[in-house]
Coordinates of C-alpha atoms and ligand atoms in Angstrom, one line a residue:
X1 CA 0.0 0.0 0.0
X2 CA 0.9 3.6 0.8
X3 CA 4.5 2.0 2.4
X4 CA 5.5 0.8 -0.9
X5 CA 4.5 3.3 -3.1
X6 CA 7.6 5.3 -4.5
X7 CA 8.5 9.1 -4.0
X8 CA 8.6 10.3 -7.8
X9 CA 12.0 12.2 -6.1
X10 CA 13.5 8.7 -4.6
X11 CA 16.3 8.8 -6.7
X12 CA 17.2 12.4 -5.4
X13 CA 17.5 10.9 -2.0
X14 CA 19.5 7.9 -2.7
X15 CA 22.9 7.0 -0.4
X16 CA 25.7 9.3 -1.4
X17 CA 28.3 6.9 -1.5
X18 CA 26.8 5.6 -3.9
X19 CA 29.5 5.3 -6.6
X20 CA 26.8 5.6 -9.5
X21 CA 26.2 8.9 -8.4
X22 CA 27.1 12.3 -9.7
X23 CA 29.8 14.6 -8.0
X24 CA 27.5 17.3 -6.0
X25 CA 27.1 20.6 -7.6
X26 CA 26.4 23.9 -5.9
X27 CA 23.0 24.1 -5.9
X28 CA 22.0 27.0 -8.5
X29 CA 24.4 24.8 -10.5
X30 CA 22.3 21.5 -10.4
X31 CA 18.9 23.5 -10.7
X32 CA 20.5 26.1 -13.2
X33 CA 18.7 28.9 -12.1
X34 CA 19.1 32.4 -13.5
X35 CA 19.9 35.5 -11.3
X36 CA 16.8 36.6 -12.3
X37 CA 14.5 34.0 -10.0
X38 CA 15.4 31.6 -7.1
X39 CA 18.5 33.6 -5.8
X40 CA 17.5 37.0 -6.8
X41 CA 17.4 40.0 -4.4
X42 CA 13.2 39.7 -4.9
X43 CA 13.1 36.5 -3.8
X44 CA 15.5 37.2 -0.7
X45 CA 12.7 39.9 0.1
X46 CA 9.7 37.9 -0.5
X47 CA 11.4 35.2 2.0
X48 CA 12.3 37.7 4.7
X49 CA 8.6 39.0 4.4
X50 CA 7.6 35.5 5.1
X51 CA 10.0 34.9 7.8
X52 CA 8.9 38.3 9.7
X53 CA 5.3 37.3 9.3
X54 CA 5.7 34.1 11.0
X55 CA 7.9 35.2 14.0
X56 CA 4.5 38.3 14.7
X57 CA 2.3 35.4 14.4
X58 CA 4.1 33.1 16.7
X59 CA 4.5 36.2 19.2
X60 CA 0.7 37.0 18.9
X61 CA -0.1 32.9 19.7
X62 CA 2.0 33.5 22.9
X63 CA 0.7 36.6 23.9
X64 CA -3.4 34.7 23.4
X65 CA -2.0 31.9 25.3
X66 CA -0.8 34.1 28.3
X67 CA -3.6 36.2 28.7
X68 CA -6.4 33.6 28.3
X69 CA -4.8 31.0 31.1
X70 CA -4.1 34.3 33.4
X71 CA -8.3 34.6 32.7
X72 CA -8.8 31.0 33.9
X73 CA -6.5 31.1 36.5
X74 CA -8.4 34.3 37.5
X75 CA -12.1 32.8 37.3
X76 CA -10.9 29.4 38.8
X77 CA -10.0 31.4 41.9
X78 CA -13.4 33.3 42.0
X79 CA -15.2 29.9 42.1
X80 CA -12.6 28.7 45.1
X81 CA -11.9 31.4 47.4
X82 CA -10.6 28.8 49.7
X83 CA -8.0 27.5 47.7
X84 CA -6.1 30.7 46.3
X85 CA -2.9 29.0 45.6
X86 CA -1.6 28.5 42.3
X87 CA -0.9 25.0 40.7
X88 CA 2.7 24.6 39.8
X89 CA 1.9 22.4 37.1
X90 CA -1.0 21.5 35.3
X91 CA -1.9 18.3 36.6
X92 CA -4.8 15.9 36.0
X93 CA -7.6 17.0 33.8
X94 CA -10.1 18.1 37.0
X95 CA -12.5 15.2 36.3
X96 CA -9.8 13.2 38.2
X97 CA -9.5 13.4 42.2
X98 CA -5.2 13.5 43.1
X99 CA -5.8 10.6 45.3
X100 CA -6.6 8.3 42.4
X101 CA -2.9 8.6 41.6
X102 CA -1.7 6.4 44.4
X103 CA -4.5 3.6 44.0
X104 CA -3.4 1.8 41.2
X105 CA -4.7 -1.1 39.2
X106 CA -2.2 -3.8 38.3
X107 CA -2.3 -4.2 34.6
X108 CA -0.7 -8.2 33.4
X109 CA 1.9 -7.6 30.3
X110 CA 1.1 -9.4 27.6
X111 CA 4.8 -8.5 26.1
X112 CA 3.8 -9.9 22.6
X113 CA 1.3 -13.0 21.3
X114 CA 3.4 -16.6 22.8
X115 CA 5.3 -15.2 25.4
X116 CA 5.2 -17.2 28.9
X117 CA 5.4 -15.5 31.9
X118 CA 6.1 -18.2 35.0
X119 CA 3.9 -17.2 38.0
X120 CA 3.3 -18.9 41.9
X121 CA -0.3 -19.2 42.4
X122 CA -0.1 -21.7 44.7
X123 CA 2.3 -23.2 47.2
X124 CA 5.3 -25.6 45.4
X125 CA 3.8 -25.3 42.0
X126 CA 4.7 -22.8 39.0
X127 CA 2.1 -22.2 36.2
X128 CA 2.7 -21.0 32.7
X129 CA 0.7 -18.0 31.4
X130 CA 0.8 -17.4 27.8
X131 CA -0.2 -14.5 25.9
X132 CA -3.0 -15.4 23.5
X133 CA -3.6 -12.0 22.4
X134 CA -2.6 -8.2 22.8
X135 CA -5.9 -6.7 21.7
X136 CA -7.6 -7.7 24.2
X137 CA -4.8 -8.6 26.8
X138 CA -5.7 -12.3 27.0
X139 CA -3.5 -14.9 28.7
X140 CA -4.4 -18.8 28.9
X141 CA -2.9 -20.8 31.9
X142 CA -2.8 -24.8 31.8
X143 CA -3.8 -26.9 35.1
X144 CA -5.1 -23.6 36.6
X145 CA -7.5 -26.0 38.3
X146 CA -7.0 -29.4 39.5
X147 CA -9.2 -32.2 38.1
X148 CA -10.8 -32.7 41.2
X149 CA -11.4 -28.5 41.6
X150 CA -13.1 -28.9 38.3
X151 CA -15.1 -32.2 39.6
X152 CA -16.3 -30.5 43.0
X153 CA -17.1 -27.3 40.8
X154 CA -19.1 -29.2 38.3
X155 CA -21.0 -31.1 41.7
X156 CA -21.3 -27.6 43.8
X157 CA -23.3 -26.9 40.6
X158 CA -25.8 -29.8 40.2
X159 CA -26.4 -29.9 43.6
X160 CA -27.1 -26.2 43.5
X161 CA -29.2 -26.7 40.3
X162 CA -29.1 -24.6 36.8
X163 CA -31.4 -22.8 35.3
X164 CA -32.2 -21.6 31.6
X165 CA -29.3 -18.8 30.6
X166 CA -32.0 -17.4 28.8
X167 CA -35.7 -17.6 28.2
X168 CA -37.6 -17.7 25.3
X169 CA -39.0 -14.4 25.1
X170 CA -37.8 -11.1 26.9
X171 CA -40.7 -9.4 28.4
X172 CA -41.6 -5.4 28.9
X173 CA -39.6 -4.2 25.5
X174 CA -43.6 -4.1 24.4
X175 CA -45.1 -2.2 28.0
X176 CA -41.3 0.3 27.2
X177 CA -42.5 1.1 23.3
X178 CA -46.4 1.9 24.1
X179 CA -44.9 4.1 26.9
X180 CA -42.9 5.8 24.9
X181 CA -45.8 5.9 22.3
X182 CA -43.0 6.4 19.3
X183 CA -44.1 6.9 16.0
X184 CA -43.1 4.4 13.0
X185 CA -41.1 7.0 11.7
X186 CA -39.1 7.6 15.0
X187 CA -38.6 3.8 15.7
X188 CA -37.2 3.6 11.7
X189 CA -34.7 6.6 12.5
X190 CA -33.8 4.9 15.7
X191 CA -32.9 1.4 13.8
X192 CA -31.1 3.1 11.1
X193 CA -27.8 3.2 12.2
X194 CA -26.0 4.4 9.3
X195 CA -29.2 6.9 8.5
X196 CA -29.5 6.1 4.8
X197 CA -33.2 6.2 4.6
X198 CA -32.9 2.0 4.7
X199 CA -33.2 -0.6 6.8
X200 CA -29.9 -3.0 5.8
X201 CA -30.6 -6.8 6.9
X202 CA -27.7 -5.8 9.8
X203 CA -29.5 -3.3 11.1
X204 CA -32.7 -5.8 11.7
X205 CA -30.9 -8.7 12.7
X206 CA -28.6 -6.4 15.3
X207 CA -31.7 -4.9 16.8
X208 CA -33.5 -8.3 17.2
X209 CA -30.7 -9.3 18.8
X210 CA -30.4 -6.5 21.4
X211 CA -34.5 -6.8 21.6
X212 CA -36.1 -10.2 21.6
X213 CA -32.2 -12.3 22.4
X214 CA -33.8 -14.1 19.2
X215 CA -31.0 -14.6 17.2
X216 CA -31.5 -14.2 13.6
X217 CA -29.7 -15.4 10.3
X218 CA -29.6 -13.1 7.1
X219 CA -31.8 -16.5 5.5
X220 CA -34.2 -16.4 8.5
X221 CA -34.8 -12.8 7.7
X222 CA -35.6 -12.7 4.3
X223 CA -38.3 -15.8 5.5
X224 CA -40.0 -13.4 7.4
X225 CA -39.9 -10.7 4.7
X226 CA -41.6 -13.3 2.3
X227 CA -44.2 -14.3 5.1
X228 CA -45.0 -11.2 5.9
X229 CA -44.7 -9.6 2.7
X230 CA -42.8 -6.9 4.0
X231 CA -39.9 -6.2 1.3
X232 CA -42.3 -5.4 -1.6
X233 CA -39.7 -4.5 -4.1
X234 CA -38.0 -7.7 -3.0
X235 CA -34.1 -5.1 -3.1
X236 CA -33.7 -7.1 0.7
X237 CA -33.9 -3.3 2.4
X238 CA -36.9 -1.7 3.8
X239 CA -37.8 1.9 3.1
X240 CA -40.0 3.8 5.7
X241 CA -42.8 3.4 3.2
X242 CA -42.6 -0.5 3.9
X243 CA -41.6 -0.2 7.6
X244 CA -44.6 1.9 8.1
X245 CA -47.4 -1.1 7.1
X246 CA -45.9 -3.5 9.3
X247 CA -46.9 -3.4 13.3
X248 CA -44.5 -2.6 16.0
X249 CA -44.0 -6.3 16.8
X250 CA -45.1 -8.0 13.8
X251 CA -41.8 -9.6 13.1
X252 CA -42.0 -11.0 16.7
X253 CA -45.3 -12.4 16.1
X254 CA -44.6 -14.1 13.0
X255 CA -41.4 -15.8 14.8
X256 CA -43.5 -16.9 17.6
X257 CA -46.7 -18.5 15.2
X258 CA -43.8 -20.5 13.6
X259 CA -41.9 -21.6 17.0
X260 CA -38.9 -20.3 18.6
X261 CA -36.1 -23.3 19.0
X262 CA -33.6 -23.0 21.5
X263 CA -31.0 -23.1 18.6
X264 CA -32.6 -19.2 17.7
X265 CA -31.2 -17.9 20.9
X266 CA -28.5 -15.6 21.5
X267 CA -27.5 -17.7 24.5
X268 CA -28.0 -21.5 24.6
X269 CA -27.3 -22.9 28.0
X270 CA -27.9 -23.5 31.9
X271 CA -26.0 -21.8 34.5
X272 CA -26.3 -21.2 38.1
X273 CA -24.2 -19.0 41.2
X274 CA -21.9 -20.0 43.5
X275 CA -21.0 -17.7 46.4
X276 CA -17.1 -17.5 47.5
X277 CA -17.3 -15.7 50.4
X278 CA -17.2 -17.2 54.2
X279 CA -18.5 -20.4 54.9
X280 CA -18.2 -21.5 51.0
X281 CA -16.8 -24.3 50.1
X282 CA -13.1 -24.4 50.6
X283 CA -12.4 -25.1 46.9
X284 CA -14.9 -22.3 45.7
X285 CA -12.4 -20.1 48.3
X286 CA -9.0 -21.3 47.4
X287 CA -10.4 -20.5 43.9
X288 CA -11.5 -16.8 44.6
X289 CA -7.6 -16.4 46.3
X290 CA -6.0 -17.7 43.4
X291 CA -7.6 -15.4 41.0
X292 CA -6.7 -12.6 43.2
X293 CA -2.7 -13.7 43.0
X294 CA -3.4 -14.2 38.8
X295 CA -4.6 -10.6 38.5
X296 CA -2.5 -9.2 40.9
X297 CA -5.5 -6.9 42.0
X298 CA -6.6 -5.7 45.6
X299 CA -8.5 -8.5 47.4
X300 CA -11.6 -6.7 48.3
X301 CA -11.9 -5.8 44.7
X302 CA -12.4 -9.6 43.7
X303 CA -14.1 -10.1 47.2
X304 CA -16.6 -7.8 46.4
X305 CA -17.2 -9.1 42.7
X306 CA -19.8 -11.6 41.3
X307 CA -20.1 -15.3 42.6
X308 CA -18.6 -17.7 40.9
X309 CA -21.1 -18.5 37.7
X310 CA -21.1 -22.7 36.2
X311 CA -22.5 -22.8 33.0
X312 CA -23.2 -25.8 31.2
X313 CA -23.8 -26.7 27.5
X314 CA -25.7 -29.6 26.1
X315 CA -24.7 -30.9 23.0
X316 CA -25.7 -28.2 20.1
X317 CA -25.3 -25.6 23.0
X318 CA -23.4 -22.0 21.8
X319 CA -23.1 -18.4 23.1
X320 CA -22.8 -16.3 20.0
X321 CA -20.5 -13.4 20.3
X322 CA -21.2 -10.7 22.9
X323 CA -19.3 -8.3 25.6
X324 CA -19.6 -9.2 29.2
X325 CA -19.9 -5.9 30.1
X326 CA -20.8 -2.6 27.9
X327 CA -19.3 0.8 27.2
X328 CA -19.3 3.5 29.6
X329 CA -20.8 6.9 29.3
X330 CA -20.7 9.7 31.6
X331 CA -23.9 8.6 32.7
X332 CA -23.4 4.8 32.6
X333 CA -24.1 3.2 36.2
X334 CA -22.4 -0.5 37.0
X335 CA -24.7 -2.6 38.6
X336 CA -22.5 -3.3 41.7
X337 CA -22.1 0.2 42.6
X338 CA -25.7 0.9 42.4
X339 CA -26.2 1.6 46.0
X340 CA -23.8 4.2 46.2
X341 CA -25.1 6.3 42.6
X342 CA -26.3 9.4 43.6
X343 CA -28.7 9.6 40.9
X344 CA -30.6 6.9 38.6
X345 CA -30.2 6.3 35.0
X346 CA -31.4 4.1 33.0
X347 CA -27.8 3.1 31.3
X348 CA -26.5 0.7 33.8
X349 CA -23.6 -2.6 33.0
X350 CA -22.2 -4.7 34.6
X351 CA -18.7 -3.1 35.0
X352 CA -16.9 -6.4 34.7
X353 CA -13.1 -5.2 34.4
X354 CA -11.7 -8.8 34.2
X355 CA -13.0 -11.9 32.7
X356 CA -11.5 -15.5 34.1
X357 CA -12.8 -18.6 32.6
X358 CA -12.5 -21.8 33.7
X359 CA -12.6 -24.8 31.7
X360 CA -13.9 -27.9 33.8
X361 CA -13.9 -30.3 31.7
X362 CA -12.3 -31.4 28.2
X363 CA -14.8 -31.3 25.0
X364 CA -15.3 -34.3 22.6
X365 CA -16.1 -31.5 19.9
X366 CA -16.4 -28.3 19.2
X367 CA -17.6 -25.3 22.3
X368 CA -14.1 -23.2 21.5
X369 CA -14.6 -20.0 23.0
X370 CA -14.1 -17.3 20.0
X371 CA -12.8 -14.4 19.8
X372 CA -13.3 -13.1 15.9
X373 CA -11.5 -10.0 15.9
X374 CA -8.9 -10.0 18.6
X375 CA -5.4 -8.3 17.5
X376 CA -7.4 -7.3 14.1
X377 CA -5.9 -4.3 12.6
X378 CA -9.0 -2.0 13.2
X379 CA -12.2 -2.3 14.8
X380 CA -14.9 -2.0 12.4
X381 CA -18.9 -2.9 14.0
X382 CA -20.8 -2.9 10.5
X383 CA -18.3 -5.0 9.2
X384 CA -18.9 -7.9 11.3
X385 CA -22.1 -8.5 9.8
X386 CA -21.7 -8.7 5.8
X387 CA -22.3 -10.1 2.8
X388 CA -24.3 -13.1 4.2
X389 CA -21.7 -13.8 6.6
X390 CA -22.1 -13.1 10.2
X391 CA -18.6 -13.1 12.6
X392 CA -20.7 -12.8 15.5
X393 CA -22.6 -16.4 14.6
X394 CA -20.9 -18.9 16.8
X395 CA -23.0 -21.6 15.5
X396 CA -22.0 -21.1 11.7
X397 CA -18.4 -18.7 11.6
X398 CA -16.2 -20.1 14.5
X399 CA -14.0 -20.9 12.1
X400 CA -14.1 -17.2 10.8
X401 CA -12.9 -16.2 14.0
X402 CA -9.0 -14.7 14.6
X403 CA -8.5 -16.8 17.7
X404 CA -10.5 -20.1 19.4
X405 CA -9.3 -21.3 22.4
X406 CA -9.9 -25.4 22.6
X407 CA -11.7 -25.9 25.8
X408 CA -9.4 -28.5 27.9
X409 CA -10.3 -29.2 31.6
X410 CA -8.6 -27.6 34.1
X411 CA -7.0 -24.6 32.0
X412 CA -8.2 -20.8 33.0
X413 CA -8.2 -18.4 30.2
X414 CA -8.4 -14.7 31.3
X415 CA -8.7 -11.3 29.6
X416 CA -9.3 -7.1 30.2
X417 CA -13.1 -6.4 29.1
X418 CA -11.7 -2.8 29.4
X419 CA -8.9 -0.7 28.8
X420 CA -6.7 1.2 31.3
X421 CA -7.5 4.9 31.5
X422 CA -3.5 5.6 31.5
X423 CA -3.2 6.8 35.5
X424 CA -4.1 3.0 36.9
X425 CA -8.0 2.6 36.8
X426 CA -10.4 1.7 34.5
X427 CA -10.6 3.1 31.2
X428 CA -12.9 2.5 28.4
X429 CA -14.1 -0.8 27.2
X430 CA -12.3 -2.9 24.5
X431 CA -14.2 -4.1 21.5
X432 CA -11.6 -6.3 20.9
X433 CA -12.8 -8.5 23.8
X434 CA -15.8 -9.7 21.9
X435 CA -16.0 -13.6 22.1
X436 CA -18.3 -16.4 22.4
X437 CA -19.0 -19.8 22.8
X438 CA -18.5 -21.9 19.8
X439 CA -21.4 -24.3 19.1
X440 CA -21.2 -28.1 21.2
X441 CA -20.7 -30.8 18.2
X442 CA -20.3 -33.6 21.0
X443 CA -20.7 -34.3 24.5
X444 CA -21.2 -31.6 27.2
X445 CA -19.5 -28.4 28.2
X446 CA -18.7 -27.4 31.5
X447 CA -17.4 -23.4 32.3
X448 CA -17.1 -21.0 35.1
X449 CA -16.7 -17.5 35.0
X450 CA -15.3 -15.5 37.3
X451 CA -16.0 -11.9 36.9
X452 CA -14.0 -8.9 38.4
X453 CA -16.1 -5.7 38.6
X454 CA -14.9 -2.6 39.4
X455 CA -16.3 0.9 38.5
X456 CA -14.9 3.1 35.8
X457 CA -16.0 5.9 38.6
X458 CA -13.3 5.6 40.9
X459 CA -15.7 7.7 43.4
X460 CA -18.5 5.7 42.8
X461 CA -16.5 2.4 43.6
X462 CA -15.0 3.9 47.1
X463 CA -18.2 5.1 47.9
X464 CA -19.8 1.7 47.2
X465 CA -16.8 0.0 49.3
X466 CA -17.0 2.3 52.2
X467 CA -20.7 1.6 52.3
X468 CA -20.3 -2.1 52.2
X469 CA -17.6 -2.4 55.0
X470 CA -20.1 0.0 57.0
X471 CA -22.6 -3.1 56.8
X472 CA -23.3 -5.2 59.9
X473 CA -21.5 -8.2 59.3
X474 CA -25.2 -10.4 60.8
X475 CA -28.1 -10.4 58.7
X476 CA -29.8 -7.3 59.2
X477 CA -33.6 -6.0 57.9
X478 CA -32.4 -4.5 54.5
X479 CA -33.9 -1.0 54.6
X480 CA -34.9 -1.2 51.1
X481 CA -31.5 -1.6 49.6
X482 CA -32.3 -4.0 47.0
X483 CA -30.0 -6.6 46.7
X484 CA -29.8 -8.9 43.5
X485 CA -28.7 -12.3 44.0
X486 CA -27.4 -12.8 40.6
X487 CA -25.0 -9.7 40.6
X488 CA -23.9 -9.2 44.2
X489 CA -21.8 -11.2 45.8
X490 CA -21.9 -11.3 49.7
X491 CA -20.1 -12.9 52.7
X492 CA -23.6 -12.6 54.4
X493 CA -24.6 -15.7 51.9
X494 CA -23.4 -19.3 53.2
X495 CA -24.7 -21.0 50.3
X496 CA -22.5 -24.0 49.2
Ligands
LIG501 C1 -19.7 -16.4 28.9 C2 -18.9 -16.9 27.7 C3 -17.7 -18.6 26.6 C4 -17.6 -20.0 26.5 O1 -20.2 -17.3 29.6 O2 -19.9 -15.2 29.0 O3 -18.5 -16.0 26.9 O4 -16.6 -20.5 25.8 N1 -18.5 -18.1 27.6 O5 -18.4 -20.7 27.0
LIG502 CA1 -29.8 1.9 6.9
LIG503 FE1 -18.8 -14.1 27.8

């Protein structure tokens, strides 16, 4: 590409010992000017013009610079009559606290793709962590777990019982669009993403996706435009004019009338919780304590983080490819730190800063976990639906995917859903660290996941710990603070 194209004046630049070359010339000489143009007395003006213009400029830059900082520096001292000292340098942008430079999150180096790094997670034994990829950081560490961790885990977990990852159909998207009462033409502007005036097939499937967890091929699709004769001039796109005649959940409808198989999900397994706190099982706690040495972060943070989650996967079991937690705004709550927002929003994640994954037990086929665009060049969303083919379609394009990780039991694989914001906490999130779960072709798949959350908002999360440590240690009335089993993991619990 642009690196190889050449410079028309390469060979101007060539190596000048190279003997092939001709002796050097003054340079009027070689360009053979005239008195009358390049080294003219006209041209020495025109140049000293130039020159003088560009040192007033620079000056006048200076002088705007000065006298617009010695404004802020003056207003900034109106607003804190307290503080009237000057700073000596200028620090942290001011949406940073100075005490969040000496808490610092250990960041793993992933150095480059193969290296091994040798690290003691437990007593008399060394593990091997190699870098699987750079974008995202992901490392995979062999015989993390012992076999019979992964057996007790597996047990824990039927005893316990698993439920459905996902059912059928998602309720209250309906109750959320009458409420909002939107108009066909507002709901058409809100699904077309690249605002051409068209609904592309990605733009359908993506919001179906999002919407109903119904997971939708580009064939499935056009089915329901036939059915419902929705695509009247059959260019696979609909226009508002088309959108407009069909009802808000026709498409739904028509899925439901013809039967919604398990294999349509986004998500197609069972999972269930278990708690690692006090009184847990003491493999569930030697587990917690070694992910705590692997990611070299501060206990509490991974005390404080989601139980322990078992998923299994029948045989045709998947996960297409998803985040396990989502971007952050400004206004973007994490679910763990709820009780300590100071105001609701209705953007809220699950802040999960770390993603460890357990393999407990060795497939007969298939269940890889995928990740289809780590250490790609660029990121690029619309391109990972196209022409018919579908990266994010674990059950169909696993083998599409830049990296799979084979399932074998006992091996942890662990990755950064987010980036580092450069001073030691949370930055934003990675799209690199997409993945999913790779269909089951035979037998069963066991995982776990253990999830570290922490809040982008450093405030938020000290707020959220100081409130938590404040808690009586017994069982208390709640006082309304809701607490949701799935996401909040508590030493209060003694389950398993
Ligand atoms: C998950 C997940 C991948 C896998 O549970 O969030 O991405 O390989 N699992 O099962
Ligand atoms: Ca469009
Ligand atoms: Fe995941």
């Amino acid at each position: 590409m642009t690196d190889n194209q050449e410079s028309p004046d390469a060979e101007d630049t060539a190596p000048s010992g190279s003997a092939t070359l001709p002796p050097l010339r003054p340079p009027c000489e070689r360009l053979q000017c005239h008195k009358s143009s390049v080294c003219s007395r006209s041209y020495f003006v025109v140049v000293m013009v130039f020159f003088h213009v560009y040192i007033i400029n620079v000056i006048a830059l200076l002088f705007y610079v000065h006298y617009n900082s010695g404004q802020e520096d003056a207003s900034r001292s109106r607003d804190a009559p307290s503080s009237n000292q000057r700073r000596p340098e200028p620090g942290p942008p001011p949406s940073k606290p100075e005490f969040l430079r000496d808490v610092s999150l250990t960041r793993i180096e992933g150095i480059r793709v193969g290296h091994v790094q040798r690290v003691s997670l437990v007593p008399g034994k060394v593990h091997e962590m190699r870098t699987l990829s750079m974008k995202p950081l992901l490392f995979e560490i062999p015989d993390f777990l012992s076999e019979d961790e992964c057996r007790v885990v597996m047990q824990l977990a039927q005893l316990k019982g698993l439920m459905e990852s996902q059912l059928m159909v998602q309720d209250g998207q309906e109750e959320l669009a009458k409420e909002l009462n939107l108009s066909p033409e507002e709901i058409f502007n809100l699904l077309d993403i690249n605002q051409d005036g068209q609904l592309q097939l990605h733009e359908i499937l993506t919001h179906s996706r999002v919407r109903d967890g119904i997971w939708l091929t580009p064939e499935n699709l056009r089915e329901i435009y036939d059915g419902l004769k929705a695509d009247k001039d059959g260019n696979g796109l609909l226009s508002l004019e088309e959108f407009r005649v069909l009802s808000n959940d026709a498409f739904q409808r028509f899925l439901m009338q013809q039967g919604v198989k398990r294999s349509q999900l986004v998500r197609n397994s069972r999972h269930t919780w278990l708690y690692q706190g006090k009184g847990a099982h003491r493999v569930l706690q030697d587990i917690k304590a070694r992910v705590t040495r692997l990611t070299r972060l501060p206990p509490t943070l991974v005390d404080l983080s989601e139980p322990l989650q078992v998923v299994r996967y029948e045989e045709g079991g998947h996960y297409h490819a998803h985040h396990d937690s989502g971007p952050v705004y400004p206004e973007t709550a994490c679910t763990h730190t709820r009780i300590a927002a100071n105001t609701s929003t209705p953007f809220e994640t699950s802040c999960r800063y770390i993603t460890v994954l357990f393999y407990l037990n060795s497939v007969e086929g298939g269940g890889e976990t995928a990740f289809p665009v780590a250490d790609n060049r660029t990121y690029d969303e619309v391109s990972l639906i196209q022409n018919n083919v579908d990266l994010l379609d674990t059950r169909r394009n696993c083998n599409k995917s830049n990296l799979r990780v084979k399932p074998t039991k006992g091996t942890a694989v662990f990755w950064y859903n987010y980036l580092s914001d450069g001073r030691g906490w949370v930055g934003e999130q990675d799209e690199y660290a997409l993945h999913g779960g790779c269909m089951v072709t035979h037998g069963t798949k066991w995982v776990a996941n253990k999830w570290i959350n922490i809040d982008p908002d450093y405030q938020r999360q000290a707020r959220y710990q100081q409130l938590v440590s404040q808690q009586p240690e017994e069982e208390d009335d709640d006082e309304g603070v809701i607490v949701n089993p799935d996401t909040q993991s508590s030493d209060i619990h003694q389950d398993l």
